[in-house]
mmCIF file of C-alpha atoms and ligand atoms in Angstrom:
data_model
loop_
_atom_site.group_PDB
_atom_site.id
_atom_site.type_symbol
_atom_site.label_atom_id
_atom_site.label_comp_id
_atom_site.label_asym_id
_atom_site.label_seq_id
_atom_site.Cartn_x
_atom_site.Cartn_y
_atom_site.Cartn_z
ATOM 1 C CA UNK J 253 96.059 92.001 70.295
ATOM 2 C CA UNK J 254 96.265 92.507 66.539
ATOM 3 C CA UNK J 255 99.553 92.598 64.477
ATOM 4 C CA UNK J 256 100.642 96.149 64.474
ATOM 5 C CA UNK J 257 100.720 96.371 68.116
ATOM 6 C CA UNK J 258 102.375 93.205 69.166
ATOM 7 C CA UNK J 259 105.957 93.519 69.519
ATOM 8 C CA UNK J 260 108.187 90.497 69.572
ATOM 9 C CA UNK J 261 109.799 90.232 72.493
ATOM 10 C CA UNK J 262 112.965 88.427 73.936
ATOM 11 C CA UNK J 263 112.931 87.907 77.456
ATOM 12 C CA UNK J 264 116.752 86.841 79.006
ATOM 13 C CA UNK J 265 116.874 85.157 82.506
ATOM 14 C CA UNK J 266 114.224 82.922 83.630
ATOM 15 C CA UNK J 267 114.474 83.011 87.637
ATOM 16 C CA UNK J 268 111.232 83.879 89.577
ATOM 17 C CA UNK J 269 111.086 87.621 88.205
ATOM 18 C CA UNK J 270 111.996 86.633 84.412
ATOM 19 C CA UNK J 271 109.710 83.904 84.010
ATOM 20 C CA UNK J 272 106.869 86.033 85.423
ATOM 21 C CA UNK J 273 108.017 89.292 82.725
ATOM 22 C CA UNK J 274 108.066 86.431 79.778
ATOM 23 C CA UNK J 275 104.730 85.162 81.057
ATOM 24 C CA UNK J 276 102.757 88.682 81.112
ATOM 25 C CA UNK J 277 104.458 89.454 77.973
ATOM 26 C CA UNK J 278 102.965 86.096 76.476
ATOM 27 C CA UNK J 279 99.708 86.931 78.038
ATOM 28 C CA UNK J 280 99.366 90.537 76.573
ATOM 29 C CA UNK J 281 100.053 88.380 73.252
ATOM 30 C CA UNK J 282 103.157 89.944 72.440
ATOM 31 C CA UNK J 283 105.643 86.829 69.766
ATOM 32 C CA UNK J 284 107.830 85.917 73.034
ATOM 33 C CA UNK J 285 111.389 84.168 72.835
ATOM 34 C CA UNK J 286 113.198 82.768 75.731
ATOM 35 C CA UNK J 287 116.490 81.863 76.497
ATOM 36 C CA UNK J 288 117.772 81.006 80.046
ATOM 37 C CA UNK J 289 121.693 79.873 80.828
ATOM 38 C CA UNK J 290 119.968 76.204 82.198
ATOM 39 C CA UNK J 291 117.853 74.688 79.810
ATOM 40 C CA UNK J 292 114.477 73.450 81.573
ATOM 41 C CA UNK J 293 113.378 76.804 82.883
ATOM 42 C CA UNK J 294 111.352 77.648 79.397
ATOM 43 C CA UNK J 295 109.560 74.621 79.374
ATOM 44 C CA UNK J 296 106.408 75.846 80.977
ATOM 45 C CA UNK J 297 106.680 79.372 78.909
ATOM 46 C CA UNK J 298 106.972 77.213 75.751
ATOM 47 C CA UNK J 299 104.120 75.570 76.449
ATOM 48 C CA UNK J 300 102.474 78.660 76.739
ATOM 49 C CA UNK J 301 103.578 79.945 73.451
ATOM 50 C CA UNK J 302 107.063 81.238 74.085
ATOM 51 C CA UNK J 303 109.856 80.047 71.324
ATOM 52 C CA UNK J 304 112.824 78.697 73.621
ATOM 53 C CA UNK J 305 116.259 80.191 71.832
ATOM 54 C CA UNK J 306 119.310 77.950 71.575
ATOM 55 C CA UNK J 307 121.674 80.905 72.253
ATOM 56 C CA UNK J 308 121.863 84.480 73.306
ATOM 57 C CA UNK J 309 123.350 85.201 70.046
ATOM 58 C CA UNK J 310 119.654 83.839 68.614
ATOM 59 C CA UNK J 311 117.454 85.656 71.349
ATOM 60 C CA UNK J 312 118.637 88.948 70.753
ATOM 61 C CA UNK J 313 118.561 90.408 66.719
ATOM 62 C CA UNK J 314 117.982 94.034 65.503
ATOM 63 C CA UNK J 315 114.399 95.632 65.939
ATOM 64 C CA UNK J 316 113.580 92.914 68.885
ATOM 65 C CA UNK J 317 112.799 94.654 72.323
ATOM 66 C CA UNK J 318 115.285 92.576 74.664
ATOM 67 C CA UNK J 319 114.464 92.554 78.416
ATOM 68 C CA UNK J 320 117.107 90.813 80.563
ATOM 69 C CA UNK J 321 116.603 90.316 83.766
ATOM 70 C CA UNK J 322 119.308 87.837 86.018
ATOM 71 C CA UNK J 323 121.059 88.006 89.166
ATOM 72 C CA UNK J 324 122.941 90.504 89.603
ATOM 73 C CA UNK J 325 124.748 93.338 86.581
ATOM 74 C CA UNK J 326 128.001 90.885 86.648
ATOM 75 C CA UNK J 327 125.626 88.202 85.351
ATOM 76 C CA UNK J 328 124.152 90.732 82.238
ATOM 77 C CA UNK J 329 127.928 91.305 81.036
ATOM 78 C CA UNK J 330 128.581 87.121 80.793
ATOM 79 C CA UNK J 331 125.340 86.234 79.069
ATOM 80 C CA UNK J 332 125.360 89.596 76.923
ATOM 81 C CA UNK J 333 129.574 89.383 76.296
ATOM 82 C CA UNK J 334 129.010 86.185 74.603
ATOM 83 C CA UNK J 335 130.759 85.998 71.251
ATOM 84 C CA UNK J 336 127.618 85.425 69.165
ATOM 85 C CA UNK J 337 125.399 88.232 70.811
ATOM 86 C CA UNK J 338 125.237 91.584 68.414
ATOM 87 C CA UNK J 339 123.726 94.243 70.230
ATOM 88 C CA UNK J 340 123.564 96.248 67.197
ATOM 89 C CA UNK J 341 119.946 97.930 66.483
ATOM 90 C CA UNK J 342 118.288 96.055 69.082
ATOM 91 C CA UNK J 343 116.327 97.810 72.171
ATOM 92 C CA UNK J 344 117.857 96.520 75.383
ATOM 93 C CA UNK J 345 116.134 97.515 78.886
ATOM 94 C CA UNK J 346 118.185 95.962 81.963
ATOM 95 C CA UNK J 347 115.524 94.869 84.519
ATOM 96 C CA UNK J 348 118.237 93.413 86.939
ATOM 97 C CA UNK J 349 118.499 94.828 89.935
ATOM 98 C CA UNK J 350 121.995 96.853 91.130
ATOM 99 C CA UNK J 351 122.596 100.562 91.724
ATOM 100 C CA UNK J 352 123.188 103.347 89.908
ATOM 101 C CA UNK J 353 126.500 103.504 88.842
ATOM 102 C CA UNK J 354 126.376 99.731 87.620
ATOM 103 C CA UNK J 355 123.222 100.954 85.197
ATOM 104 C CA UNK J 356 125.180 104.410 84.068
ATOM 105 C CA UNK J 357 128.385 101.735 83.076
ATOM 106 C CA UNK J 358 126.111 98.860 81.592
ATOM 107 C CA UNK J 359 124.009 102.434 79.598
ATOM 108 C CA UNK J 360 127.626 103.250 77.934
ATOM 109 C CA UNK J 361 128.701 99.526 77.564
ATOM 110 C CA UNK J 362 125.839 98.423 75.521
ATOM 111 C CA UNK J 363 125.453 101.684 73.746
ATOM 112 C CA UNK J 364 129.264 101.425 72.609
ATOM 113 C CA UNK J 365 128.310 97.948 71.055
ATOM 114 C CA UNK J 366 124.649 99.777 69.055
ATOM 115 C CA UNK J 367 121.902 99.377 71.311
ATOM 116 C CA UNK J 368 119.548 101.587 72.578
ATOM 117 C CA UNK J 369 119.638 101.002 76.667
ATOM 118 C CA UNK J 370 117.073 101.762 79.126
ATOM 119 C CA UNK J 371 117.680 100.713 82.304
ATOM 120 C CA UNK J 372 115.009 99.906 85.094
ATOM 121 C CA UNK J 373 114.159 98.128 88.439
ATOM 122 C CA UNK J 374 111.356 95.910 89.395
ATOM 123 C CA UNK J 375 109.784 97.276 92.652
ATOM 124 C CA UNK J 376 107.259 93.968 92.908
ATOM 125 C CA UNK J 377 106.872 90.367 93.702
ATOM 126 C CA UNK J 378 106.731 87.878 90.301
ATOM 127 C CA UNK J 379 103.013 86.968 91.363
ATOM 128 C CA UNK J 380 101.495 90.140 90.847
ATOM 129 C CA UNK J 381 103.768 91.089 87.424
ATOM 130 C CA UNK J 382 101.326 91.911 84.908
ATOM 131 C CA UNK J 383 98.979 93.623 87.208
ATOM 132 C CA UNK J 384 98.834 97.545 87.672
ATOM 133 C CA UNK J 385 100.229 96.914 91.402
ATOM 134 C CA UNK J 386 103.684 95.909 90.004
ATOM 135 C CA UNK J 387 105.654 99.334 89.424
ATOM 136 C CA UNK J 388 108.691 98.872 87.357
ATOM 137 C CA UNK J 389 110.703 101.844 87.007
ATOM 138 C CA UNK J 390 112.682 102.990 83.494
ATOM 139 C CA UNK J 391 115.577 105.429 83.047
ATOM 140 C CA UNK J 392 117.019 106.687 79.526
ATOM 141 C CA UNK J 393 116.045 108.063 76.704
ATOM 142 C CA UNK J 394 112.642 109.314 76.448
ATOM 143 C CA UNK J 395 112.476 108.237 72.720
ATOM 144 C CA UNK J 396 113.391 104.944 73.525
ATOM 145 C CA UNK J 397 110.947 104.597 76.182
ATOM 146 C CA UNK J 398 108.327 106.262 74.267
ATOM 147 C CA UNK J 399 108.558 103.538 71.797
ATOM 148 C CA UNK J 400 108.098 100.561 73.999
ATOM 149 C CA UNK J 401 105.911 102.032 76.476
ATOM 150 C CA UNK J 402 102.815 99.977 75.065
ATOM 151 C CA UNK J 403 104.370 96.506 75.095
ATOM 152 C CA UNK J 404 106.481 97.785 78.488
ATOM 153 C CA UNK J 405 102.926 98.116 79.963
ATOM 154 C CA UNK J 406 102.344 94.446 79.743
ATOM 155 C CA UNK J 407 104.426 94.056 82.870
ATOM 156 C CA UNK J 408 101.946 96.517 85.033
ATOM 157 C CA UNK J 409 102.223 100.065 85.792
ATOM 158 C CA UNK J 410 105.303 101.936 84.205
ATOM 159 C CA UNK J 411 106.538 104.969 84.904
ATOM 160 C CA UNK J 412 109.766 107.211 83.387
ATOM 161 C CA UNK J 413 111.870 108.821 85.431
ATOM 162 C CA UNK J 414 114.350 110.502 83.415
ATOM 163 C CA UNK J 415 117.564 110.363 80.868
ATOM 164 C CA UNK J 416 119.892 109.579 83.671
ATOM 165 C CA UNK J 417 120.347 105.833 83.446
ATOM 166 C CA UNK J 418 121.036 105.447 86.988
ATOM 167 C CA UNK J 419 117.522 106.976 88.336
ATOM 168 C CA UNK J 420 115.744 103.714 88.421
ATOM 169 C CA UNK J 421 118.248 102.281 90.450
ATOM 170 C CA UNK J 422 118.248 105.453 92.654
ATOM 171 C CA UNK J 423 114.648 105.102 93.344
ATOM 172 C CA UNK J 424 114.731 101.151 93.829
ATOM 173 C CA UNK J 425 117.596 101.462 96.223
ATOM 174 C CA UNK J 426 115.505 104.731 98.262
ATOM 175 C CA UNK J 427 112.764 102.644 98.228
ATOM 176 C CA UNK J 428 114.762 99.965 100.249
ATOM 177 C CA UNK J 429 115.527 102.298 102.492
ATOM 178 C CA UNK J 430 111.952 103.179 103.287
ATOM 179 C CA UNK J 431 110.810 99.960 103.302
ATOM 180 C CA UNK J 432 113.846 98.239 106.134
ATOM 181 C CA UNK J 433 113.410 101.580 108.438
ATOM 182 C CA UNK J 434 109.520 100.725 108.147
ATOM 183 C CA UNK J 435 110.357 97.084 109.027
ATOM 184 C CA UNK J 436 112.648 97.728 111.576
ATOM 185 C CA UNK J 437 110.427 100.484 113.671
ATOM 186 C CA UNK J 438 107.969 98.256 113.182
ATOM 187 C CA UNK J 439 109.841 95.154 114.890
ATOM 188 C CA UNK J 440 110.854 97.377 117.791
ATOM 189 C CA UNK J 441 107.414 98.140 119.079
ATOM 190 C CA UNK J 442 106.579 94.496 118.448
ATOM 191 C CA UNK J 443 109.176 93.473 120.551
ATOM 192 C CA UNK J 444 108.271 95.937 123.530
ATOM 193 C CA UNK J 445 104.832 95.166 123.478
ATOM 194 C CA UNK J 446 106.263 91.579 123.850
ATOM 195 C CA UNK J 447 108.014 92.113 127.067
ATOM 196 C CA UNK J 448 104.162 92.981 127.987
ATOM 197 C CA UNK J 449 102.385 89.486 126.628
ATOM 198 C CA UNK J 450 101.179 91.423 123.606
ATOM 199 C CA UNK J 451 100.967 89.585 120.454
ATOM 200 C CA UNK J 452 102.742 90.517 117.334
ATOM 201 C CA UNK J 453 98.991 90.726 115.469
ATOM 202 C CA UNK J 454 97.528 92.578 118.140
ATOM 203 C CA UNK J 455 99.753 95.501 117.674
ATOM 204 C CA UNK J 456 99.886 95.342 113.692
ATOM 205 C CA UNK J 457 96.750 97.025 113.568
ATOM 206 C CA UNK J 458 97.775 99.896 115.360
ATOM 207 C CA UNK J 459 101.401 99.935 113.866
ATOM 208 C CA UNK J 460 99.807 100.099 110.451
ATOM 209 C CA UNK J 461 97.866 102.869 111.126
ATOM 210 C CA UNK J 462 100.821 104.758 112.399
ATOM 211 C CA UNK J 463 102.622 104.064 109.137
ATOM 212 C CA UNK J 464 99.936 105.607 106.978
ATOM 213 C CA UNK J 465 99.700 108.705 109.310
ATOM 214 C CA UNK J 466 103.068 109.352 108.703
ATOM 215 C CA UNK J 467 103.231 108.854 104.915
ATOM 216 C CA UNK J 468 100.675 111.563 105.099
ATOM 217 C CA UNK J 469 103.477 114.135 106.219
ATOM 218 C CA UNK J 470 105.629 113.478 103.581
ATOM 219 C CA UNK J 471 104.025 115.609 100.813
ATOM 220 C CA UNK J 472 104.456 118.792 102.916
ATOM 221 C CA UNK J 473 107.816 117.503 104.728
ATOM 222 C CA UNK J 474 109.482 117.157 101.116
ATOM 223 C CA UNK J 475 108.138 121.034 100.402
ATOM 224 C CA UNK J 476 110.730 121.624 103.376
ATOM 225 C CA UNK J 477 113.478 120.083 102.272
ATOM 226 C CA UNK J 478 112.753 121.643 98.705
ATOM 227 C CA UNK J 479 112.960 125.037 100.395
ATOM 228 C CA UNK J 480 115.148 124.705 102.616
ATOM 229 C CA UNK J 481 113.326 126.068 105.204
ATOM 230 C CA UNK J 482 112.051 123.914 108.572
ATOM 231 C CA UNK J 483 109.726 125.774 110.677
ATOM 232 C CA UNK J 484 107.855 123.476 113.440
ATOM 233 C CA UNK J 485 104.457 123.853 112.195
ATOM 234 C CA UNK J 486 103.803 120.824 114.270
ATOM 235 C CA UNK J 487 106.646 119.913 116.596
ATOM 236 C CA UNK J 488 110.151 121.026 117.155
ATOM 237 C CA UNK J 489 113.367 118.204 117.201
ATOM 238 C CA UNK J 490 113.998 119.193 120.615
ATOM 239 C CA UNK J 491 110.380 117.473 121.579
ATOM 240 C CA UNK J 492 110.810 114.792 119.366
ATOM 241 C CA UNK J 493 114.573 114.217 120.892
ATOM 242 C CA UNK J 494 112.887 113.990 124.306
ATOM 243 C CA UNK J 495 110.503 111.451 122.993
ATOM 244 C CA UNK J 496 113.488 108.985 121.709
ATOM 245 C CA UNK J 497 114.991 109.135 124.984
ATOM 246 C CA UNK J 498 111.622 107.276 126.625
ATOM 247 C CA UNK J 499 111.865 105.384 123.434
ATOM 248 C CA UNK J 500 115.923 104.038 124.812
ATOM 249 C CA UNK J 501 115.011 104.109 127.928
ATOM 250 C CA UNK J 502 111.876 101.620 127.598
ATOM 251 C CA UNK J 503 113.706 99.372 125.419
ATOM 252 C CA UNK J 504 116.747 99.334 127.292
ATOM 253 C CA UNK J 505 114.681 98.406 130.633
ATOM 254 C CA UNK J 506 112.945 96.070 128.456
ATOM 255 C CA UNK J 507 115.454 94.007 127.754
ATOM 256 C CA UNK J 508 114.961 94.922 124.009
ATOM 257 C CA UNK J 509 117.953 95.995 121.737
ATOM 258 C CA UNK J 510 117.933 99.957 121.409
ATOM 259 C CA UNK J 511 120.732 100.264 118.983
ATOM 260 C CA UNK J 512 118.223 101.468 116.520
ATOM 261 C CA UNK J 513 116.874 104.019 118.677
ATOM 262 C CA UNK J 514 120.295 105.234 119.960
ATOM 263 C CA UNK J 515 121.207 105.502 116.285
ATOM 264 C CA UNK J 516 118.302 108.043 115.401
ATOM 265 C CA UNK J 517 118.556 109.770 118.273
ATOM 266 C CA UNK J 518 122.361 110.444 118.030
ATOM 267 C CA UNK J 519 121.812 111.638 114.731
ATOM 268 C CA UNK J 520 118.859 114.223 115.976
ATOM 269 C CA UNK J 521 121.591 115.172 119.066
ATOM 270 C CA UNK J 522 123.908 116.405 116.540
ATOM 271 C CA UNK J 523 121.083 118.596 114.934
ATOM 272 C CA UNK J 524 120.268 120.385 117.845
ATOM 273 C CA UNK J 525 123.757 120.519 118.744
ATOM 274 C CA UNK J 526 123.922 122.759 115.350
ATOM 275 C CA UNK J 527 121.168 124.647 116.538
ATOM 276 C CA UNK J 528 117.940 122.740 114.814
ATOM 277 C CA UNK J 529 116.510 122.249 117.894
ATOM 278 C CA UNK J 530 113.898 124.338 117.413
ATOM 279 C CA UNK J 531 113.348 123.351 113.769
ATOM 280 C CA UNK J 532 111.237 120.429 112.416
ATOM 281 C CA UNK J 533 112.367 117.115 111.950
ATOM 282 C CA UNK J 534 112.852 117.280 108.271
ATOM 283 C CA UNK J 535 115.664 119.289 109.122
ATOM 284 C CA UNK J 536 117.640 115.749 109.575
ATOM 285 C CA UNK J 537 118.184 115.598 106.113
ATOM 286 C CA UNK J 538 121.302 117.369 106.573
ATOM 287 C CA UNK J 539 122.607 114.731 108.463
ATOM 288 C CA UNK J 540 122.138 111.929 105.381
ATOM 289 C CA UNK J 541 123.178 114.344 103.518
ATOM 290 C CA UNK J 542 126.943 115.725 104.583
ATOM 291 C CA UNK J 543 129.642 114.046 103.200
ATOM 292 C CA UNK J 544 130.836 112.395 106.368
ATOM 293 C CA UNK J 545 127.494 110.824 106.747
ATOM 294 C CA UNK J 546 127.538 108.906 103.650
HETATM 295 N N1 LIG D 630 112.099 87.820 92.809
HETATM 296 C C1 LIG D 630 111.706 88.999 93.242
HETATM 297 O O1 LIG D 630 110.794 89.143 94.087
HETATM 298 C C2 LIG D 630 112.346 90.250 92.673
HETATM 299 C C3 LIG D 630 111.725 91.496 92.925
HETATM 300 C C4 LIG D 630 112.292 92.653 92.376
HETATM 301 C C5 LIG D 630 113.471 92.564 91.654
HETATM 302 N N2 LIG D 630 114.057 91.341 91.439
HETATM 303 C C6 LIG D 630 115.328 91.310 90.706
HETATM 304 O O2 LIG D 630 115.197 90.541 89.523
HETATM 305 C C7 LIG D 630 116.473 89.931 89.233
HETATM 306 C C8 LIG D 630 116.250 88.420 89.051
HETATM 307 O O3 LIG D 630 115.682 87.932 90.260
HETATM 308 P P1 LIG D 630 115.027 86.489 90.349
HETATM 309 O O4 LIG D 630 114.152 86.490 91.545
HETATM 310 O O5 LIG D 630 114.473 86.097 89.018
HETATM 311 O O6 LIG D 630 116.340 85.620 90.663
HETATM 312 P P2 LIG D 630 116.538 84.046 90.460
HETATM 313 O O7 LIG D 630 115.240 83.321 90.544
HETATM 314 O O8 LIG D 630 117.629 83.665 91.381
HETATM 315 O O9 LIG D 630 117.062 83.931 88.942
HETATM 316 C C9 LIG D 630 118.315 84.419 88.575
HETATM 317 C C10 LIG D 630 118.441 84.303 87.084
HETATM 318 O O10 LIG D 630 119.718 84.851 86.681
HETATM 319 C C11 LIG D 630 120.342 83.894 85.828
HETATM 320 N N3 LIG D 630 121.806 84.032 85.887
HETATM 321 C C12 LIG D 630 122.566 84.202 86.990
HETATM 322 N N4 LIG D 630 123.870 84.308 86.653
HETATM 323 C C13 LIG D 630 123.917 84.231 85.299
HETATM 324 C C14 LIG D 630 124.966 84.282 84.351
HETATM 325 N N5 LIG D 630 126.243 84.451 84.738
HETATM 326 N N6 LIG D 630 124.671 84.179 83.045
HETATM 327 C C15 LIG D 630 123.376 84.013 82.642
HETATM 328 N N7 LIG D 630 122.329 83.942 83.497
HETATM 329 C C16 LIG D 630 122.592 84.048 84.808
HETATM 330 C C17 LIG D 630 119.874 82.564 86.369
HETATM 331 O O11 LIG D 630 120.111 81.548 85.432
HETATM 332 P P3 LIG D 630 120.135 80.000 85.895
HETATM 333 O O12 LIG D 630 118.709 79.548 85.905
HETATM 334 O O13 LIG D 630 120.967 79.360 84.858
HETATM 335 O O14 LIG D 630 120.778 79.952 87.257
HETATM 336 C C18 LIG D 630 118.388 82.883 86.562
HETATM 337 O O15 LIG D 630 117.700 82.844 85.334
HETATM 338 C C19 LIG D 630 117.407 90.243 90.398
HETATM 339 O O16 LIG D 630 118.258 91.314 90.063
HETATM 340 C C20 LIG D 630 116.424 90.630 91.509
HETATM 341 O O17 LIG D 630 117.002 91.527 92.457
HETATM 342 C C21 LIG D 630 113.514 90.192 91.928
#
């Protein structure tokens, strides 16, 4: 990387996640400072070409890009609310996870002191930061992402999702959602099959395959919801209510916990109740969505 591109860089927080941001950002060859709230963490980074900070207050200084990335948003406000730390003309993008009305404060409490905030989420494991398999997510501005985009793409495959600081968080916190119900399905059969002598790795197979069938409906199940509209191209709730009461009734003669299964299907009772029974199963997304199922 030649001068005009690199971009000096302060990376905040050295846990698993922040040590593996300063690392790519040292690897890309972007001028890398550290600071962490116990000293020992930058060791390794320094010897890798990062400059180790004494204080905040001398990580962060106008026209530095400033990634922090800690525990939890309680933990940004102590090390950023330090008495030495002027947030005035830096760049500040908040890679700590939380949700979205945590980012939407933070947005307005940093931009009150004269920073430009983008906010973001980290939807990958530290080992494969730096790679175009780690998604990391940015809300904001569009200027201000704009003009960090190229060192931002150090970190692996960006992508911005809007001026609403709280959209990164949105998605991050969805995609926790997809990713436990996944889990958890998943679980269930493996404990059926079980009951049966079949081993958990002899059924992953065929559970996988079953998860990428159904990511394939999503595309056109989204066009639904979009419109409004649910006709059963391919089956109607009512069938698919049918089908989760074998899915109790196994488990429960099984042995196996069916609170899961009781869940869904009490939700898909109260859509046919409302008449959806003849609909298709996107037509559930009325029941996340009214107020009293929130
Ligand atoms: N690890 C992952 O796989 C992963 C994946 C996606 C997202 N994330 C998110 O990335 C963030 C960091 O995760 P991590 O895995 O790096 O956690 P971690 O290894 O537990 O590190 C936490 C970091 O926060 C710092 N910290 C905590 N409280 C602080 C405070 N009051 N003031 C200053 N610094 C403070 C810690 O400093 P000390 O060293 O002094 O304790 C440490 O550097 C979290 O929001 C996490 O949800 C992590």
């Amino acid at each position: 990387m030649d001068d005009e591109t690199a971009t000096p860089v302060t990376v905040i927080g050295l846990g698993l996640m922040g040590q593996a941001l300063a690392g790519a950002f040292l690897k890309a060859g972007h001028p890398t400072t550290v600071w962490n709230r116990t000293a020992g963490k930058a060791d390794r980074l320094v010897g890798e070409g990062a400059r180790s900070a004494p204080t905040v207050g001398d990580a962060v200084g106008p026209g530095r890009l400033t990634i922090i990335c800690v525990t939890d948003y309680r933990a940004v406000h102590e090390a950023l609310g330090a008495a030495d730390v002027k947030l005035d003309g830096t760049t500040l993008i908040n890679l700590t996870s939380g949700d979205s009305g945590q980012a939407r404060e933070t947005a307005r409490w940093a931009e009150a002191r004269g920073a430009r905030y983008l906010d973001g989420a980290v939807m990958a494991v530290p080992s494969i930061i730096g790679t175009p398999d780690a998604v990391i997510l940015q809300s904001g501005a569009r200027a201000d992402f704009d003009a960090h985009e190229p060192a931002l793409g150090a970190l692996g495959t960006v992508t911005y999702l809007g001026a609403d600081h709280g959209l990164a968080s949105l998605y991050d916190v969805a995609g926790l959602a997809m990713m436990w119900s996944v889990l958890n399905a998943w679980l269930q059969g493996t404990a059926l099959l079980g009951t049966a002598g079949v081993d958990a790795a002899a059924y992953a197979p065929f559970a996988r395959q079953i998860a990428a069938g159904v990511a394939e409906w999503l595309p056109g199940y989204a066009e639904q919801i979009d419109r409004g509209s649910f006709p059963a191209e391919v089956s109607a709730l009512e069938t698919d209510v049918r089908a989760m009461a074998h899915l109790i009734e196994e488990s429960e003669a099984a042995g196996v916990n069916a609170e899961l299964p009781r869940l869904l299907k009490a939700m898909a009772d109260r859509a046919v109740a409302a008449g959806h029974g003849k609909e298709q199963y996107p037509v559930l997304i009325e029941e996340f969505g009214k107020p009293g199922a929130r």
